[in-house]
Amino acid sequence: MGKCGLPIIDWWGGFRYLRNKKVLRIRPFSLPDLDSILQIESQSFPKSPYHWTTFLNLHTLYPETFLVYVNPSTPQPEDQGLPSTRDFGELSRAAQAEGLRVDPERRSSTSFSKAGFGAAEWVNTNRGQKEEEIGGYIIFTQDGHIISIAIHPHHRRKGIGTQLLQRVMKTPHLKKVWAEVRRSNEGAQAFYSKMGFQITGWVPNYYGNEDALVIQWSPATIKQQD
Ligand SMILES: CC(C)(COP(=O)(O)OP(=O)(O)OC[C@H]1O[C@@H](n2cnc3c(N)ncnc32)[C@H](O)[C@@H]1OP(=O)(O)O)[C@@H](O)C(=O)NCCC(=O)NCCS
């Protein structure tokens, strides 16, 4: 027990818990993400990238189903330092929201160290989280039509596309999930096929001078396989 009869806080455990709780890898798009999205877009669809106004319109139409994937933070060694007052204030608010007791006198680096918590690590991990790097995005309609999905070329084949697509596939009450894919886009076709999608049709000249394959997945397929 602490001197006031309160349980002694496991600071390191508490920080780790809060930090993990704060990391939301997939979240709705917000305006500061636009630059990153445009970069991913131009590198992923050089033939027909969406204009920035298209993304804003899509954000207005689908505020809850225009999602971005935030890459995990990478701590920078040169960022090492002690927690600032602002860092501590942020932590205190987060801790209090979680029902943890916070002692303001423990702000100094000594008390952090005594508590077994690496002050530099706190600053690093949180600084990393503030500078969010967008790894990819997905936009879909409430009834399961995938309007667009793209992952930054540097972050492909790491399972990000899978995580974003699973968000759609796990949406309750969807009867099917479907998308159009260029006939020449063999990478995307392999990706969807791995996720259990099947080709159900095609649309001639959907992309002007190229056909689209219509690919589809339905939760019923899983039940039938079970
Ligand atoms: C298609 C795309 C979204 C896949 O995203 P991703 O994050 O790389 O996919 P994942 O890492 O989750 O891949 C899961 C599996 O799909 C398959 N797959 C994904 N990309 C593939 C490719 N280019 N070639 C062959 N198989 C592929 C693999 O089986 C992969 O598993 P593995 O890496 O263990 O072999 C991504 O390549 C992309 O953004 N492409 C450009 C934009 C695009 O074509 N969008 C689709 C338009 S409809």
Short mmCIF file of C-alpha atoms and ligand atoms in Angstrom, two decimals:
data_model
loop_
_atom_site.label_atom_id
_atom_site.label_comp_id
_atom_site.label_asym_id
_atom_site.label_seq_id
_atom_site.Cartn_x
_atom_site.Cartn_y
_atom_site.Cartn_z
CA MET A 1 0.00 0.00 0.00
CA GLY A 2 1.14 3.59 -0.63
CA LYS A 3 1.54 6.07 2.18
CA CYS A 4 -2.02 7.41 1.75
CA GLY A 5 -3.48 3.96 1.84
CA LEU A 6 -3.79 3.92 -1.95
CA PRO A 7 -2.46 1.07 -4.03
CA ILE A 8 1.04 1.78 -5.37
CA ILE A 9 0.74 2.36 -9.08
CA ASP A 10 2.71 0.11 -11.35
CA TRP A 11 3.80 3.03 -13.48
CA TRP A 12 5.48 1.04 -16.20
CA GLY A 13 2.56 -1.35 -16.49
CA GLY A 14 0.14 1.58 -16.44
CA PHE A 15 1.98 3.49 -19.13
CA ARG A 16 2.24 0.41 -21.30
CA TYR A 17 -1.48 -0.26 -20.89
CA LEU A 18 -2.44 3.31 -21.75
CA ARG A 19 -0.03 3.44 -24.66
CA ASN A 20 -1.39 0.23 -26.16
CA LYS A 21 -4.96 1.37 -25.62
CA LYS A 22 -4.22 4.63 -27.47
CA VAL A 23 -2.79 2.94 -30.56
CA LEU A 24 -5.62 2.63 -33.00
CA ARG A 25 -4.11 1.30 -36.18
CA ILE A 26 -7.32 1.73 -38.19
CA ARG A 27 -9.38 4.87 -37.79
CA PRO A 28 -11.64 7.10 -39.90
CA PHE A 29 -9.94 9.48 -42.36
CA SER A 30 -9.47 13.05 -41.17
CA LEU A 31 -8.39 16.10 -43.16
CA PRO A 32 -4.71 16.13 -42.06
CA ASP A 33 -4.40 12.70 -43.74
CA LEU A 34 -5.16 14.12 -47.18
CA ASP A 35 -1.52 14.68 -48.30
CA SER A 36 -0.51 11.14 -47.38
CA ILE A 37 -3.57 9.71 -49.10
CA LEU A 38 -2.81 11.65 -52.29
CA GLN A 39 0.75 10.30 -52.33
CA ILE A 40 -0.44 6.73 -51.88
CA GLU A 41 -3.06 7.31 -54.56
CA SER A 42 -0.68 8.66 -57.23
CA GLN A 43 1.76 5.81 -56.62
CA SER A 44 -0.95 3.15 -56.61
CA PHE A 45 -3.10 4.32 -59.50
CA PRO A 46 -0.82 6.29 -61.86
CA LYS A 47 -3.32 5.88 -64.72
CA SER A 48 -6.36 7.22 -62.88
CA PRO A 49 -5.65 8.79 -59.50
CA TYR A 50 -8.54 10.43 -57.66
CA HIS A 51 -8.37 14.22 -57.39
CA TRP A 52 -8.16 15.70 -53.87
CA THR A 53 -11.70 16.99 -54.23
CA THR A 54 -12.86 13.42 -54.88
CA PHE A 55 -11.41 12.32 -51.53
CA LEU A 56 -13.12 15.20 -49.75
CA ASN A 57 -16.42 14.28 -51.37
CA LEU A 58 -15.93 10.64 -50.39
CA HIS A 59 -15.13 11.72 -46.84
CA THR A 60 -18.37 13.69 -46.74
CA LEU A 61 -20.37 10.79 -48.16
CA TYR A 62 -18.74 8.02 -46.11
CA PRO A 63 -17.35 9.56 -42.90
CA GLU A 64 -17.41 6.23 -41.07
CA THR A 65 -16.28 3.93 -43.85
CA PHE A 66 -13.39 5.93 -45.27
CA LEU A 67 -10.69 4.37 -43.10
CA VAL A 68 -6.93 4.84 -42.88
CA TYR A 69 -4.27 2.52 -41.51
CA VAL A 70 -1.75 4.26 -39.24
CA ASN A 71 1.70 2.68 -39.29
CA PRO A 72 3.12 1.70 -35.90
CA SER A 73 5.34 4.41 -34.42
CA THR A 74 9.09 4.08 -34.78
CA PRO A 75 10.96 5.63 -31.85
CA GLN A 76 13.82 7.89 -32.94
CA PRO A 77 17.02 7.58 -30.80
CA GLU A 78 17.79 11.31 -31.14
CA ASP A 79 14.43 12.17 -29.57
CA GLN A 80 15.54 10.93 -26.17
CA GLY A 81 14.80 13.31 -23.37
CA LEU A 82 12.77 13.80 -20.22
CA PRO A 83 9.01 14.14 -20.13
CA SER A 84 7.91 17.72 -20.50
CA THR A 85 5.15 19.33 -18.48
CA ARG A 86 2.93 18.90 -21.51
CA ASP A 87 3.76 15.20 -21.78
CA PHE A 88 3.05 14.73 -18.11
CA GLY A 89 -0.24 16.64 -18.37
CA GLU A 90 -1.30 14.46 -21.25
CA LEU A 91 -0.41 11.34 -19.36
CA SER A 92 -2.18 12.54 -16.23
CA ARG A 93 -5.40 13.17 -18.11
CA ALA A 94 -5.20 9.76 -19.77
CA ALA A 95 -4.43 8.06 -16.47
CA GLN A 96 -7.28 9.82 -14.66
CA ALA A 97 -9.67 8.89 -17.43
CA GLU A 98 -8.67 5.29 -16.73
CA GLY A 99 -9.37 5.72 -13.00
CA LEU A 100 -5.68 5.70 -11.98
CA ARG A 101 -4.47 8.05 -9.24
CA VAL A 102 -1.78 10.48 -10.34
CA ASP A 103 0.66 12.18 -7.96
CA PRO A 104 1.86 15.54 -9.40
CA GLU A 105 5.02 15.37 -7.27
CA ARG A 106 6.20 12.44 -9.33
CA ARG A 107 6.82 14.63 -12.35
CA SER A 108 10.60 14.84 -11.90
CA SER A 109 12.86 12.48 -13.78
CA THR A 110 14.07 11.04 -10.45
CA SER A 111 10.61 9.96 -9.39
CA PHE A 112 9.94 8.50 -12.82
CA SER A 113 13.16 6.53 -12.53
CA LYS A 114 12.36 5.41 -9.02
CA ALA A 115 9.04 4.20 -10.30
CA GLY A 116 10.99 2.03 -12.72
CA PHE A 117 9.73 3.90 -15.73
CA GLY A 118 12.05 5.10 -18.49
CA ALA A 119 11.22 8.76 -19.00
CA ALA A 120 12.93 8.86 -22.39
CA GLU A 121 10.86 5.93 -23.55
CA TRP A 122 7.63 7.68 -22.63
CA VAL A 123 8.62 10.74 -24.66
CA ASN A 124 9.72 8.63 -27.59
CA THR A 125 6.72 6.39 -27.84
CA ASN A 126 4.32 9.27 -27.58
CA ARG A 127 6.21 11.49 -29.98
CA GLY A 128 6.09 8.65 -32.46
CA GLN A 129 2.34 8.40 -32.10
CA LYS A 130 1.82 12.10 -32.73
CA GLU A 131 3.62 11.95 -36.07
CA GLU A 132 1.29 9.51 -37.73
CA GLU A 133 2.35 7.89 -40.97
CA ILE A 134 -0.50 6.61 -43.10
CA GLY A 135 0.20 3.17 -44.59
CA GLY A 136 -2.97 2.78 -46.62
CA TYR A 137 -6.68 3.43 -46.89
CA ILE A 138 -9.98 1.82 -47.80
CA ILE A 139 -13.30 3.41 -48.76
CA PHE A 140 -16.49 1.35 -48.87
CA THR A 141 -20.24 1.87 -48.81
CA GLN A 142 -22.57 0.72 -46.06
CA ASP A 143 -23.83 -2.09 -48.29
CA GLY A 144 -20.36 -3.51 -48.95
CA HIS A 145 -19.15 -1.94 -52.21
CA ILE A 146 -15.41 -1.28 -52.05
CA ILE A 147 -14.84 2.04 -53.75
CA SER A 148 -11.08 2.03 -53.36
CA ILE A 149 -8.27 0.38 -51.44
CA ALA A 150 -4.57 1.21 -51.70
CA ILE A 151 -1.47 0.58 -49.62
CA HIS A 152 1.71 2.64 -49.81
CA PRO A 153 4.17 0.73 -52.07
CA HIS A 154 6.74 0.60 -49.23
CA HIS A 155 4.26 -1.12 -46.96
CA ARG A 156 2.76 -3.77 -49.21
CA ARG A 157 2.80 -7.48 -48.40
CA LYS A 158 2.77 -6.74 -44.66
CA GLY A 159 -0.87 -7.63 -44.10
CA ILE A 160 -2.19 -4.05 -44.06
CA GLY A 161 -4.54 -4.62 -47.00
CA THR A 162 -5.82 -7.74 -45.27
CA GLN A 163 -6.57 -5.83 -42.06
CA LEU A 164 -8.42 -3.07 -43.93
CA LEU A 165 -10.43 -5.50 -46.02
CA GLN A 166 -11.30 -7.55 -42.94
CA ARG A 167 -12.87 -4.43 -41.46
CA VAL A 168 -15.37 -4.50 -44.33
CA MET A 169 -15.86 -8.26 -44.19
CA LYS A 170 -16.58 -8.12 -40.46
CA THR A 171 -19.25 -5.41 -40.80
CA PRO A 172 -22.42 -6.91 -39.30
CA HIS A 173 -25.43 -7.65 -41.50
CA LEU A 174 -23.60 -7.34 -44.84
CA LYS A 175 -24.96 -9.73 -47.46
CA LYS A 176 -21.92 -9.39 -49.73
CA VAL A 177 -18.76 -7.41 -50.33
CA TRP A 178 -17.80 -6.58 -53.90
CA ALA A 179 -15.41 -4.51 -56.01
CA GLU A 180 -14.32 -3.85 -59.56
CA VAL A 181 -10.73 -4.65 -60.52
CA ARG A 182 -8.84 -3.92 -63.74
CA ARG A 183 -8.39 -7.05 -65.79
CA SER A 184 -4.66 -6.29 -65.89
CA ASN A 185 -4.35 -5.81 -62.10
CA GLU A 186 -3.16 -9.31 -61.27
CA GLY A 187 -1.73 -8.28 -57.90
CA ALA A 188 -5.10 -7.03 -56.65
CA GLN A 189 -6.85 -10.11 -58.07
CA ALA A 190 -4.41 -12.38 -56.19
CA PHE A 191 -5.02 -10.35 -53.03
CA TYR A 192 -8.82 -10.61 -53.25
CA SER A 193 -8.62 -14.29 -54.18
CA LYS A 194 -6.49 -14.95 -51.07
CA MET A 195 -9.24 -13.24 -49.05
CA GLY A 196 -11.87 -15.61 -50.45
CA PHE A 197 -13.34 -13.40 -53.20
CA GLN A 198 -14.49 -14.89 -56.48
CA ILE A 199 -14.94 -13.39 -59.93
CA THR A 200 -18.67 -13.10 -60.59
CA GLY A 201 -18.73 -11.03 -63.78
CA TRP A 202 -17.09 -8.31 -65.82
CA VAL A 203 -17.96 -4.86 -67.12
CA PRO A 204 -16.69 -4.02 -70.62
CA ASN A 205 -14.64 -0.80 -70.84
CA TYR A 206 -15.39 0.13 -67.23
CA TYR A 207 -12.07 1.99 -67.12
CA GLY A 208 -12.47 3.60 -70.55
CA ASN A 209 -10.20 1.33 -72.53
CA GLU A 210 -10.06 -1.57 -70.08
CA ASP A 211 -12.60 -4.04 -68.69
CA ALA A 212 -13.32 -4.49 -65.00
CA LEU A 213 -13.68 -7.85 -63.35
CA VAL A 214 -16.37 -7.89 -60.66
CA ILE A 215 -15.17 -9.80 -57.63
CA GLN A 216 -17.36 -10.74 -54.70
CA TRP A 217 -17.33 -12.31 -51.28
CA SER A 218 -20.24 -13.23 -49.09
CA PRO A 219 -20.40 -14.32 -45.44
CA ALA A 220 -22.60 -17.20 -46.61
CA THR A 221 -19.56 -18.63 -48.46
CA ILE A 222 -17.82 -19.10 -45.13
CA LYS A 223 -20.88 -20.76 -43.59
CA GLN A 224 -21.14 -23.14 -46.57
CA GLN A 225 -17.44 -24.03 -46.20
CA ASP A 226 -17.92 -24.73 -42.47
C1 LIG B 1 -3.77 -4.93 -53.61
C2 LIG B 1 -3.23 -4.28 -52.34
C3 LIG B 1 -4.32 -3.41 -51.70
C4 LIG B 1 -2.84 -5.40 -51.34
O1 LIG B 1 -2.42 -4.82 -50.12
P1 LIG B 1 -1.27 -5.50 -49.22
O2 LIG B 1 -1.25 -4.80 -47.91
O3 LIG B 1 0.00 -5.54 -49.96
O4 LIG B 1 -1.84 -6.99 -49.05
P2 LIG B 1 -1.49 -8.04 -47.92
O5 LIG B 1 -0.10 -7.85 -47.43
O6 LIG B 1 -2.57 -8.02 -46.90
O7 LIG B 1 -1.55 -9.40 -48.78
C5 LIG B 1 -2.28 -10.55 -48.36
C6 LIG B 1 -2.07 -11.64 -49.39
O8 LIG B 1 -2.63 -11.25 -50.66
C7 LIG B 1 -1.80 -11.76 -51.72
N1 LIG B 1 -1.19 -10.64 -52.44
C8 LIG B 1 -1.19 -9.34 -52.10
N2 LIG B 1 -0.57 -8.59 -53.04
C9 LIG B 1 -0.17 -9.45 -54.00
C10 LIG B 1 0.53 -9.28 -55.23
N3 LIG B 1 0.95 -8.08 -55.68
N4 LIG B 1 0.78 -10.40 -55.98
C11 LIG B 1 0.38 -11.62 -55.58
N5 LIG B 1 -0.30 -11.83 -54.41
C12 LIG B 1 -0.56 -10.76 -53.64
C13 LIG B 1 -0.71 -12.60 -51.06
O9 LIG B 1 -1.21 -13.94 -50.96
C14 LIG B 1 -0.62 -11.95 -49.70
O10 LIG B 1 -0.11 -12.82 -48.70
P3 LIG B 1 1.48 -13.03 -48.58
O11 LIG B 1 2.11 -11.68 -48.58
O12 LIG B 1 1.61 -13.75 -47.27
O13 LIG B 1 1.90 -13.86 -49.77
C15 LIG B 1 -1.95 -3.44 -52.63
O14 LIG B 1 -1.05 -4.23 -53.39
C16 LIG B 1 -2.19 -2.15 -53.40
O15 LIG B 1 -2.41 -1.12 -52.80
N6 LIG B 1 -2.15 -2.20 -54.73
C17 LIG B 1 -2.30 -1.01 -55.57
C18 LIG B 1 -3.72 -0.49 -55.53
C19 LIG B 1 -4.70 -1.54 -56.00
O16 LIG B 1 -4.47 -2.26 -56.97
N7 LIG B 1 -5.85 -1.59 -55.30
C20 LIG B 1 -6.92 -2.51 -55.63
C21 LIG B 1 -7.81 -1.88 -56.63
S1 LIG B 1 -9.27 -2.82 -56.80
#
